Coordinates of C-alpha atoms in Angstrom, one line a residue:
Chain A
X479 CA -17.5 123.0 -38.8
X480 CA -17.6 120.4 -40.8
X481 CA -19.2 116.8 -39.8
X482 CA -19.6 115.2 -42.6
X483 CA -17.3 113.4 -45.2
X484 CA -14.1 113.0 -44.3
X485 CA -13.1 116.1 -42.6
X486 CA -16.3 115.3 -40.4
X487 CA -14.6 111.6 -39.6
X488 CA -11.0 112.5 -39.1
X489 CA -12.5 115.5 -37.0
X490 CA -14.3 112.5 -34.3
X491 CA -11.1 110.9 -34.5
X492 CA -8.9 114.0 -33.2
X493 CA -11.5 114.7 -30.3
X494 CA -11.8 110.8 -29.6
X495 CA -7.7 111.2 -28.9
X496 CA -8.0 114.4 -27.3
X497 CA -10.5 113.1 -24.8
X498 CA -8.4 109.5 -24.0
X499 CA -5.8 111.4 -23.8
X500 CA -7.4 113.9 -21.2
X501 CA -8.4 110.6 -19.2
X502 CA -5.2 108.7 -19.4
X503 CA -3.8 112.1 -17.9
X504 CA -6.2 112.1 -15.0
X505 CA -5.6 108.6 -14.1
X506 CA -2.0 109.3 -14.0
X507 CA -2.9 112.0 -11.8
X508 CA -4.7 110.1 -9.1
X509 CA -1.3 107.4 -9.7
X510 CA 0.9 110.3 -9.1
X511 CA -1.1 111.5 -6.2
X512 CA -0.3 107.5 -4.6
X513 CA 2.7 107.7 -5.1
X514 CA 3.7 110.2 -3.5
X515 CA 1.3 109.7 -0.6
X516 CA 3.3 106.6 -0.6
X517 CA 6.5 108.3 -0.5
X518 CA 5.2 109.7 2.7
X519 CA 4.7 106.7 3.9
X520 CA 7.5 104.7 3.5
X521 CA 9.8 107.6 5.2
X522 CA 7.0 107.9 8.0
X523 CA 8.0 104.0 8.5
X524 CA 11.6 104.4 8.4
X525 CA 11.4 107.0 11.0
X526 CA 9.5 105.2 13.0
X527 CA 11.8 102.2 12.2
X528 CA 15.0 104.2 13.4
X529 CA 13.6 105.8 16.5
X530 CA 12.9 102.2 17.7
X531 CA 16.0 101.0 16.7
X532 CA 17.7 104.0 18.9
X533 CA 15.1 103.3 21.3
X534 CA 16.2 99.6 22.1
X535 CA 20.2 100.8 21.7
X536 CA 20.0 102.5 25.2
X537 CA 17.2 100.9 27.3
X538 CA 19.1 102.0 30.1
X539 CA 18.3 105.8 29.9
X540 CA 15.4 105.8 31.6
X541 CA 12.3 104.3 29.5
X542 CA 9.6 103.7 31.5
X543 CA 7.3 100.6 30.8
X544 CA 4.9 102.5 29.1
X545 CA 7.5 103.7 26.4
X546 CA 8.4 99.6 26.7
X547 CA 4.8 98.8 26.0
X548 CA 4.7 100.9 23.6
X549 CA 7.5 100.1 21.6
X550 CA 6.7 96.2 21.6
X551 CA 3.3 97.2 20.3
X552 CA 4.9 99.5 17.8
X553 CA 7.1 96.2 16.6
X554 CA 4.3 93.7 16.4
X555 CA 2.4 96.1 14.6
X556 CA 5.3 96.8 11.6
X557 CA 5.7 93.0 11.6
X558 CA 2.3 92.7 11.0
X559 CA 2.2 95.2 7.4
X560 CA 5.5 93.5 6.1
X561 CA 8.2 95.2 8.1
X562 CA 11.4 93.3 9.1
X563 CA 11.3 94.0 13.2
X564 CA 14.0 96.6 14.1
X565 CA 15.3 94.4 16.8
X566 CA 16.9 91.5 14.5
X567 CA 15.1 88.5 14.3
X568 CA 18.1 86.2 15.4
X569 CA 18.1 87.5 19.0
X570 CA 16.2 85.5 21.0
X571 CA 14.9 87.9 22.9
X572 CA 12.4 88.7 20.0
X573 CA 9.0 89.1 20.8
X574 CA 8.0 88.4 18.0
X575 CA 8.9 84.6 17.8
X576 CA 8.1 84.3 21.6
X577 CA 4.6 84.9 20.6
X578 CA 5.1 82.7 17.4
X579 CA 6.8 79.9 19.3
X580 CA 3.5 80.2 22.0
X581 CA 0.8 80.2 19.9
X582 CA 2.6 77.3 17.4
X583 CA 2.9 75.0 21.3
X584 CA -0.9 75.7 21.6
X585 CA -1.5 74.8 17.7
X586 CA 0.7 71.6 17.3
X587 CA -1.8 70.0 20.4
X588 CA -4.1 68.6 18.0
X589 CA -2.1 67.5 14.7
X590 CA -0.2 65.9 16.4
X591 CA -2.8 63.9 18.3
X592 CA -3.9 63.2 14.7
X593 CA -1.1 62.0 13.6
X594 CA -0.2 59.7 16.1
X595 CA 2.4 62.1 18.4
X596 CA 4.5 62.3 15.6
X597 CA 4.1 65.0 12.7
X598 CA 6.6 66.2 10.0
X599 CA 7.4 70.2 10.2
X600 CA 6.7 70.6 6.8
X601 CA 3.0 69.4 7.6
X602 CA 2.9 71.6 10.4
X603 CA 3.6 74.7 8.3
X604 CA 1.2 74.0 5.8
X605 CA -1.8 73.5 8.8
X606 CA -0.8 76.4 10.7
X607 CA -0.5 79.0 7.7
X608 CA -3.5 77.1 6.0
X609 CA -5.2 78.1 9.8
X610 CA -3.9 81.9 9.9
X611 CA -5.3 82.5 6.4
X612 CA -3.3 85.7 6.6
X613 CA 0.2 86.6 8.2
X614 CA 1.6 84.0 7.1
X615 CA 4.9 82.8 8.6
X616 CA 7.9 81.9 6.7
X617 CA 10.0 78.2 6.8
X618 CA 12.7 80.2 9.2
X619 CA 10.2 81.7 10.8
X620 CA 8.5 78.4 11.7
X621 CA 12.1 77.0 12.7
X622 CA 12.7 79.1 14.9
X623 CA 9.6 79.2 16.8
X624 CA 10.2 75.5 17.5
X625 CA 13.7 76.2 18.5
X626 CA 12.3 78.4 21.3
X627 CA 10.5 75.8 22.5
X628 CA 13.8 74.7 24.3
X629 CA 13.3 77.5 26.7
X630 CA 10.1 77.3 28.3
X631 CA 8.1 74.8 29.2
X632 CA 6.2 73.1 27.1
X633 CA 5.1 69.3 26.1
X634 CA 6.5 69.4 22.6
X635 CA 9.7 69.0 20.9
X636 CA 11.6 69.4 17.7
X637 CA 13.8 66.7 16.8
X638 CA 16.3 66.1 13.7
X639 CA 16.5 62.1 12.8
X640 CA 20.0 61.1 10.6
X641 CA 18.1 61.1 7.5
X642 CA 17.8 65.3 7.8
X643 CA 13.5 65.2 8.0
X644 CA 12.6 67.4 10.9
X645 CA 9.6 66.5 12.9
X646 CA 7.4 67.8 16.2
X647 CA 6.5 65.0 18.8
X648 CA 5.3 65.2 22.0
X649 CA 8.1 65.3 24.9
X650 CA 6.8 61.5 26.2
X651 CA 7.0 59.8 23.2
X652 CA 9.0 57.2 23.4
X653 CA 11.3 55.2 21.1
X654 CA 11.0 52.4 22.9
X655 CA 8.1 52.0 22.9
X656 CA 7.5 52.2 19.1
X657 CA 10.6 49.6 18.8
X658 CA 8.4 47.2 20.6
X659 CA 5.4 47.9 18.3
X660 CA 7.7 47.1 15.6
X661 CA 8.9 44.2 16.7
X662 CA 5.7 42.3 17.4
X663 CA 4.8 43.6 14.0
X664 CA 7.7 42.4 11.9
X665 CA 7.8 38.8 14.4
X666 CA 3.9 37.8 12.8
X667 CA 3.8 34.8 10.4
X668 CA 2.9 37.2 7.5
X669 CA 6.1 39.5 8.7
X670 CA 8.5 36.6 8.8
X671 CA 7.4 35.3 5.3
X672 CA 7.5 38.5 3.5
X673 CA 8.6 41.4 5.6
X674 CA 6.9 44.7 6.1
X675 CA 6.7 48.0 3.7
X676 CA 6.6 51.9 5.3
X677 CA 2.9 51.7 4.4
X678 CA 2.3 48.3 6.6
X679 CA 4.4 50.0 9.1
X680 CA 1.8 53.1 8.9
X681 CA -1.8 51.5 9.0
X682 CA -0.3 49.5 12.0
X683 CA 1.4 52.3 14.2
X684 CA -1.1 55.0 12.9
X685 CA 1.2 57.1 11.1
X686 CA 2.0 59.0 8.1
X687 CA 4.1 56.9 6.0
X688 CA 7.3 59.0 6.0
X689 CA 7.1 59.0 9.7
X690 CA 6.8 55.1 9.7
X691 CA 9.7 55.2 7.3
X692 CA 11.6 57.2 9.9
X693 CA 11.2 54.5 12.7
X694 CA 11.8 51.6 10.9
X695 CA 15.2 53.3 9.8
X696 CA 15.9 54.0 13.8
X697 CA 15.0 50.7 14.6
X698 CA 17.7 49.1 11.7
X699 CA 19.9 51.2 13.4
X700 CA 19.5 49.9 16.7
X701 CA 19.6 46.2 15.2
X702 CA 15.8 45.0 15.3
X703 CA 15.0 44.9 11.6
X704 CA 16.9 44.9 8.5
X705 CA 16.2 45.7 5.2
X706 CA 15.4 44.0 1.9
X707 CA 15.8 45.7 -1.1
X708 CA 14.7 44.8 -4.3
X709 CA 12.9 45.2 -7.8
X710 CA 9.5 44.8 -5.2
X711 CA 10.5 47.4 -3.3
X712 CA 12.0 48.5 0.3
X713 CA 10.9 46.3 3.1
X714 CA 12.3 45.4 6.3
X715 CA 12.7 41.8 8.2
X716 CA 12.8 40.9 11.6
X717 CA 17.2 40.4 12.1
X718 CA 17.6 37.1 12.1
X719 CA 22.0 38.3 11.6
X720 CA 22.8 37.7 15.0
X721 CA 20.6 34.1 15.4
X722 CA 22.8 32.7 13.1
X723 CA 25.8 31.1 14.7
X724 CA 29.0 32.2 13.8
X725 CA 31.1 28.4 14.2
X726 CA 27.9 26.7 12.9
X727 CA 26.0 28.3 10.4
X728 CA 23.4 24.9 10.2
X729 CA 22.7 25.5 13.7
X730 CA 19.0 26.3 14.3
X731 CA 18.5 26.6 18.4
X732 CA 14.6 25.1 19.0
X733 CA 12.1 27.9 20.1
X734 CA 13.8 30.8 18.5
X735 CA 13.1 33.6 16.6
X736 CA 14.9 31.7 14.2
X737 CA 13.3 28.5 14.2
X738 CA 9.9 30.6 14.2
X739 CA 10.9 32.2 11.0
X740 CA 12.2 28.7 9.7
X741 CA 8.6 27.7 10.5
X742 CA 6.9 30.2 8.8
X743 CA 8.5 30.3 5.7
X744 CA 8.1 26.5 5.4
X745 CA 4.2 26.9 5.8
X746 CA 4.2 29.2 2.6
Chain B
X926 CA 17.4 21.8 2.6
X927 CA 18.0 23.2 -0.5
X928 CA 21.4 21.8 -2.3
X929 CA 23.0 23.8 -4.6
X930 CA 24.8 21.0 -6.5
X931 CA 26.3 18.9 -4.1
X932 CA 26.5 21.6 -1.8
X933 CA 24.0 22.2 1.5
X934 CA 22.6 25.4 1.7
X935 CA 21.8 27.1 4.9
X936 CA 18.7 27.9 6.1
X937 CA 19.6 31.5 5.8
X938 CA 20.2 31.4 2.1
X939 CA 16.3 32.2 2.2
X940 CA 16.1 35.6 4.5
X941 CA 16.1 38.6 1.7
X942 CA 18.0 40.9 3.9
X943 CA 20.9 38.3 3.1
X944 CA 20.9 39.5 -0.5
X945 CA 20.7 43.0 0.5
X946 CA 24.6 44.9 1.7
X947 CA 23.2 46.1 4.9
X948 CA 24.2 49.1 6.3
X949 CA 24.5 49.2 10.2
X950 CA 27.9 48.3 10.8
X951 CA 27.4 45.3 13.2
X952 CA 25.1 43.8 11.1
X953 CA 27.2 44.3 7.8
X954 CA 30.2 43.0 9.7
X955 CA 27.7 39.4 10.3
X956 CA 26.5 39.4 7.1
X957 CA 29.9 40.1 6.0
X958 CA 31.7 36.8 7.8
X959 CA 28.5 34.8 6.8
X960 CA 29.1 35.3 2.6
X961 CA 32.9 34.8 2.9
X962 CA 32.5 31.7 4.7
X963 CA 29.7 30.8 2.2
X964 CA 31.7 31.3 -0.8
X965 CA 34.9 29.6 0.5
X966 CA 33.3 26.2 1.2
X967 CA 30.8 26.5 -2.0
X968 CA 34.0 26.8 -4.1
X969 CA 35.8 24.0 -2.1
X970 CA 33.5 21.6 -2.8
X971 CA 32.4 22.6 -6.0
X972 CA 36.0 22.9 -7.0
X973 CA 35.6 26.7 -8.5
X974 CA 38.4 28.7 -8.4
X975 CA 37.9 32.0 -10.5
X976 CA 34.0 33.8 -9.9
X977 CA 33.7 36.2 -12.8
X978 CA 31.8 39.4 -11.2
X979 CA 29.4 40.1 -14.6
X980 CA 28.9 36.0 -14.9
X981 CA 25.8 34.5 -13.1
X982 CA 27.5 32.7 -9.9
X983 CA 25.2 30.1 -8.3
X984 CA 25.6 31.1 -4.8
X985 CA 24.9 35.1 -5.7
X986 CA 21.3 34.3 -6.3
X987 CA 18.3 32.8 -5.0
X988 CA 15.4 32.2 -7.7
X989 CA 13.3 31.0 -4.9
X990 CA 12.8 34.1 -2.9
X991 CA 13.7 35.8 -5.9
X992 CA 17.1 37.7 -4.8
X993 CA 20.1 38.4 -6.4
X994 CA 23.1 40.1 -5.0
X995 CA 24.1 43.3 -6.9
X996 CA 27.5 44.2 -8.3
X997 CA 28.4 46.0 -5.5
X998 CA 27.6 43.9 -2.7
X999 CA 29.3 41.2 -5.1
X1000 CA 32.7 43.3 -5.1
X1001 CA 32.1 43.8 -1.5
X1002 CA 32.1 40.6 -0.2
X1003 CA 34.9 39.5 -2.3
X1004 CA 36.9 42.3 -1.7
X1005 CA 36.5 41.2 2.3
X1006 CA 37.7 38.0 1.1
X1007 CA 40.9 39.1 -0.6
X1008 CA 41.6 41.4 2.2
X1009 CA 41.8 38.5 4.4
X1010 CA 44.4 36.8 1.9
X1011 CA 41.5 34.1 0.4
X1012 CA 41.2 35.6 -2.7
X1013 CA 43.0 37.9 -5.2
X1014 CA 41.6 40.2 -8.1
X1015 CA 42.9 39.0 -11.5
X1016 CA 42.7 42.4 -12.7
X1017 CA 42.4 45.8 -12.4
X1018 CA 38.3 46.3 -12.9
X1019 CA 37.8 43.8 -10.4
X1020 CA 35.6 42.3 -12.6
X1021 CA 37.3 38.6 -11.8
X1022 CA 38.8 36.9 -8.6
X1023 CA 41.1 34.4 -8.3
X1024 CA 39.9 32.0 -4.5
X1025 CA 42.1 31.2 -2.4
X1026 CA 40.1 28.3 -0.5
X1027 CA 43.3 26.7 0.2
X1028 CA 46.0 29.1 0.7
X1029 CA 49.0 29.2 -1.4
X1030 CA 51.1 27.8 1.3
X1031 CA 48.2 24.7 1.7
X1032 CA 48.7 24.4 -1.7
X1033 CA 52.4 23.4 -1.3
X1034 CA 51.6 21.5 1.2
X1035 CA 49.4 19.3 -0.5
X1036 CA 52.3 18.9 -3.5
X1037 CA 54.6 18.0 -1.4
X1038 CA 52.3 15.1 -0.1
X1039 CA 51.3 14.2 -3.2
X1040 CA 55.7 14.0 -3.8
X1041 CA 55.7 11.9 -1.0
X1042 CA 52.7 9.7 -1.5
X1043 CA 53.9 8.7 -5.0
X1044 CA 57.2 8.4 -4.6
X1045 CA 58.6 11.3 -6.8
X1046 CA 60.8 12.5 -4.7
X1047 CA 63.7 12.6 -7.2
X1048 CA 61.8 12.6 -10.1
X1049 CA 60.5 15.1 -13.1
X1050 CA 56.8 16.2 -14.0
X1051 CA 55.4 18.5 -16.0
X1052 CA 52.9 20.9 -14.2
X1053 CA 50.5 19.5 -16.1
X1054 CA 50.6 16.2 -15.4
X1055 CA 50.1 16.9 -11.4
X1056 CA 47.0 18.9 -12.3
X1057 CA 46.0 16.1 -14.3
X1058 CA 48.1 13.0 -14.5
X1059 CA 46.9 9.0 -13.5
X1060 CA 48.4 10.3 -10.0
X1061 CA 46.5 13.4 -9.3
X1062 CA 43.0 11.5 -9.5
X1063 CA 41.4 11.7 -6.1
X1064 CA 43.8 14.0 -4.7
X1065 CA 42.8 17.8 -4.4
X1066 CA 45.3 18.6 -6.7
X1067 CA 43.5 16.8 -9.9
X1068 CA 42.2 19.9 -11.9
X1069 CA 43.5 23.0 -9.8
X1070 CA 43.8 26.4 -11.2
X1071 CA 47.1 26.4 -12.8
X1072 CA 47.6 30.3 -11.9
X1073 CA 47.3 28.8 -7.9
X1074 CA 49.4 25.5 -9.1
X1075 CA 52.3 27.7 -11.0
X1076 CA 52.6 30.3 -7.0
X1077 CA 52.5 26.9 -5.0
X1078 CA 55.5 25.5 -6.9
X1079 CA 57.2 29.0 -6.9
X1080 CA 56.7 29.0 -3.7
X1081 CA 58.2 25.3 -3.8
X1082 CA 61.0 26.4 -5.5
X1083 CA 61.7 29.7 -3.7
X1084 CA 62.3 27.0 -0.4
X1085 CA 64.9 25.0 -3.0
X1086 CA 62.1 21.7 -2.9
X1087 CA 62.4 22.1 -6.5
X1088 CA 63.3 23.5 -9.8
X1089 CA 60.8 24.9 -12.7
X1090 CA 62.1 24.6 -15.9
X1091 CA 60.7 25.2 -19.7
X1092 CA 60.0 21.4 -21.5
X1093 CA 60.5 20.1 -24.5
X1094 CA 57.0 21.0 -25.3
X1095 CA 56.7 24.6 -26.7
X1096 CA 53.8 25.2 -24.1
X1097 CA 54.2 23.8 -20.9
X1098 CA 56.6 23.5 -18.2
X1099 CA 58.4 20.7 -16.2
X1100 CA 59.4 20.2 -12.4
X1101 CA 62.1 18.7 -10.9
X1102 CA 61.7 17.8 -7.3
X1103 CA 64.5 17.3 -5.0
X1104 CA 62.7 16.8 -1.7

């Protein structure tokens, strides 16, 4: 055999091919065996998948609460790899979310304590999937978790403002009560000369300033502040609108909010 | 308090959220009444009878807080006007509006005063000479709009308290009164 000149090189060449060759085919091997292992699986799970699906179609013929047990387990557990639950999500009954909307209840406690008893969903899906690490839940899967909260009992709520930004709060927070806040806020000398910005509103009522945004926009719509817009930016003033008589508009009465304001602007 | 010419300027003319169009209704509806009133008496006293939307307008601004009111609250407020019958668009971009700080009908009124005051009861003028003749000084009348003089003396003439007829002159118009 030759194995030198070029015979001898093209020679090496052919067995270097051969012998790739012989590996790539024994990788594919070990692919092929996979794949069909995985086969296997995959009709394993939709067996499983239909019997519970049967299973929960006639809970009447006489399951025992073992077989229940069972099956629940069964469902968390294909949840847990990936596995849309049998029983469809948008029941409430689903266990699935019951547990979710639980655990998220137990979760929110200290956020929102954080945060001043007021946090925005979309923060609380980042810090609870940042805290599971793995198994993470999805935006719908977050949403209703919090709509459960409705049916049992528990100290925290999800609520909608006008402006579409969804946020948890605790069940005793009160509006009201963050009205007032505002109001001394916007009545200070400062306030009245210049008005306040979402990030005043923030450092003062210990908020994030999209929340602070939030309750200065509910409190212009109940008529305590109104707002200023301009090349400086959005802020919002105390409502001087109904001070301001309507057959006199010279008319300042003494010791109102008006006459404060008229004050405090001259001081500037 | 701050004059804007010879006008007085209220002590709200300095609260930003006046330059703002607000959006909760019962506010808007204040600040609303508050800027028709405004413009009405600023341009009664300051005799202006056509604001031009895209010109600067003294009252729409305030250099010392630094405000200006937009286009759009500027078409609102004068659109609230000339829904109430005190001002009328001059055309169709709403870019200029005619106001009506006397209405039409005061307008008449005020002619036929003026008729009566001087004596003319019988006699002929041309429309510009009551805008602007000897007689008309000190009076209201003395440099009115002549789009609002021309309606108040059709108006006139539509109640038969006179007749408008083309002068000698190639460009203006004459009035006989028969009051």
């Amino acid at each position: 055999m030759p194995v030198v000149g070029v015979s001898g090189i093209l020679r090496k060449e052919q067995e270097m091919w051969e012998s790739t060759d012989k590996s790539l085919q024994d990788a594919f091997q070990d692919l092929n065996a996979l794949m069909s292992k995985a086969k296997e699986m995959v009709v394993l799970a939709e067996r499983m998948r239909l019997k519970l699906l049967s299973g929960s179609n006639n809970q009447t013929s006489g399951t025992n609460d073992e077989d229940m047990g069972t099956k629940e387990e069964m469902q968390d557990w294909l949840l847990s790899v990936g596995i849309a639950s049998p029983v469809t999500k948008e029941s409430a009954g689903a266990l699935y979310h019951q547990q979710l909307s639980r655990q998220l209840a137990d979760f929110v406690k200290k956020p929102l304590e954080m945060a001043g008893g007021m946090i925005n969903l979309i923060d609380i899906y980042c810090l609870f999937n940042r805290a599971r690490g793995t198994e993470l839940i999805s935006p719908d899967d977050l949403r209703q978790a919090c709509s459960l909260w409705e049916k049992f009992d528990t100290p925290v709520m999800l609520r909608k403002f006008d402006s579409g930004v969804m946020v948890i709060q605790n069940k005793t927070h009160s509006d009201d009560e963050v009205f007032s806040r505002i109001r001394s806020l916007v009545s200070k000398p400062d306030a009245l000369r210049t008005g306040i910005s979402a990030s005043d509103a923030a450092m003062t009522l210990g908020v994030a300033p999209a929340m602070a945004k939030e309750h200065l926009l509910a409190a212009e719509g109940k008529g305590l502040v109104c707002r200023d817009v301009s090349p400086d930016g959005f802020r919002f003033h105390i409502n001087l609108f109904p001070e301001i008589s309507p057959d006199d508009r010279y008319l300042v009465k003494d010791h109102g909010i008006y006459s404060m304001w008229i004050s405090a602007i001259s001081s500037s | 308090m701050q004059m804007l010419g010879e006008f007085k300027l209220p002590h709200f003319f300095n609260y930003p959220p006046y330059f703002t169009l607000q959006p909760v209704r019962d506010t808007r509806e204040k600040q609303i009444q508050l800027w028709k009133e405004l413009i009405l008496d600023y341009c009664r006293t300051q005799k202006v009878f056509v604001i031009g939307l895209d010109e600067d307008f003294q009252l729409f601004s305030n250099p010392a807080i630094e405000r200006s009111l937009s286009h759009e609250s500027r078409e609102a407020f004068l659109s609230a006007l000339v829904l109430e019958g005190r001002a009328e668009w001059l055309d169709k971009g709403h870019r200029k509006c005619l106001i009506l700080w006397h209405r039409i009908q005061d307008w008449a009124d005020l002619i036929l005063r003026f008729v009566k005051e001087n004596g003319l009861e019988d006699s002929v003028m041309t429309v510009e000479e009551i805008r602007s003749g000897v007689e008309s000084r000190g009076t209201e009348l003395h440099g009115v709009d002549r789009t609002i003089l021309m309606r108040a003396l059709k108006l006139l003439e539509h109640k038969g308290k006179l007749a408008i007829f083309k002068g000698t002159s190639a460009d203006d118009e004459g009035v006989k009164f028969s009051i």
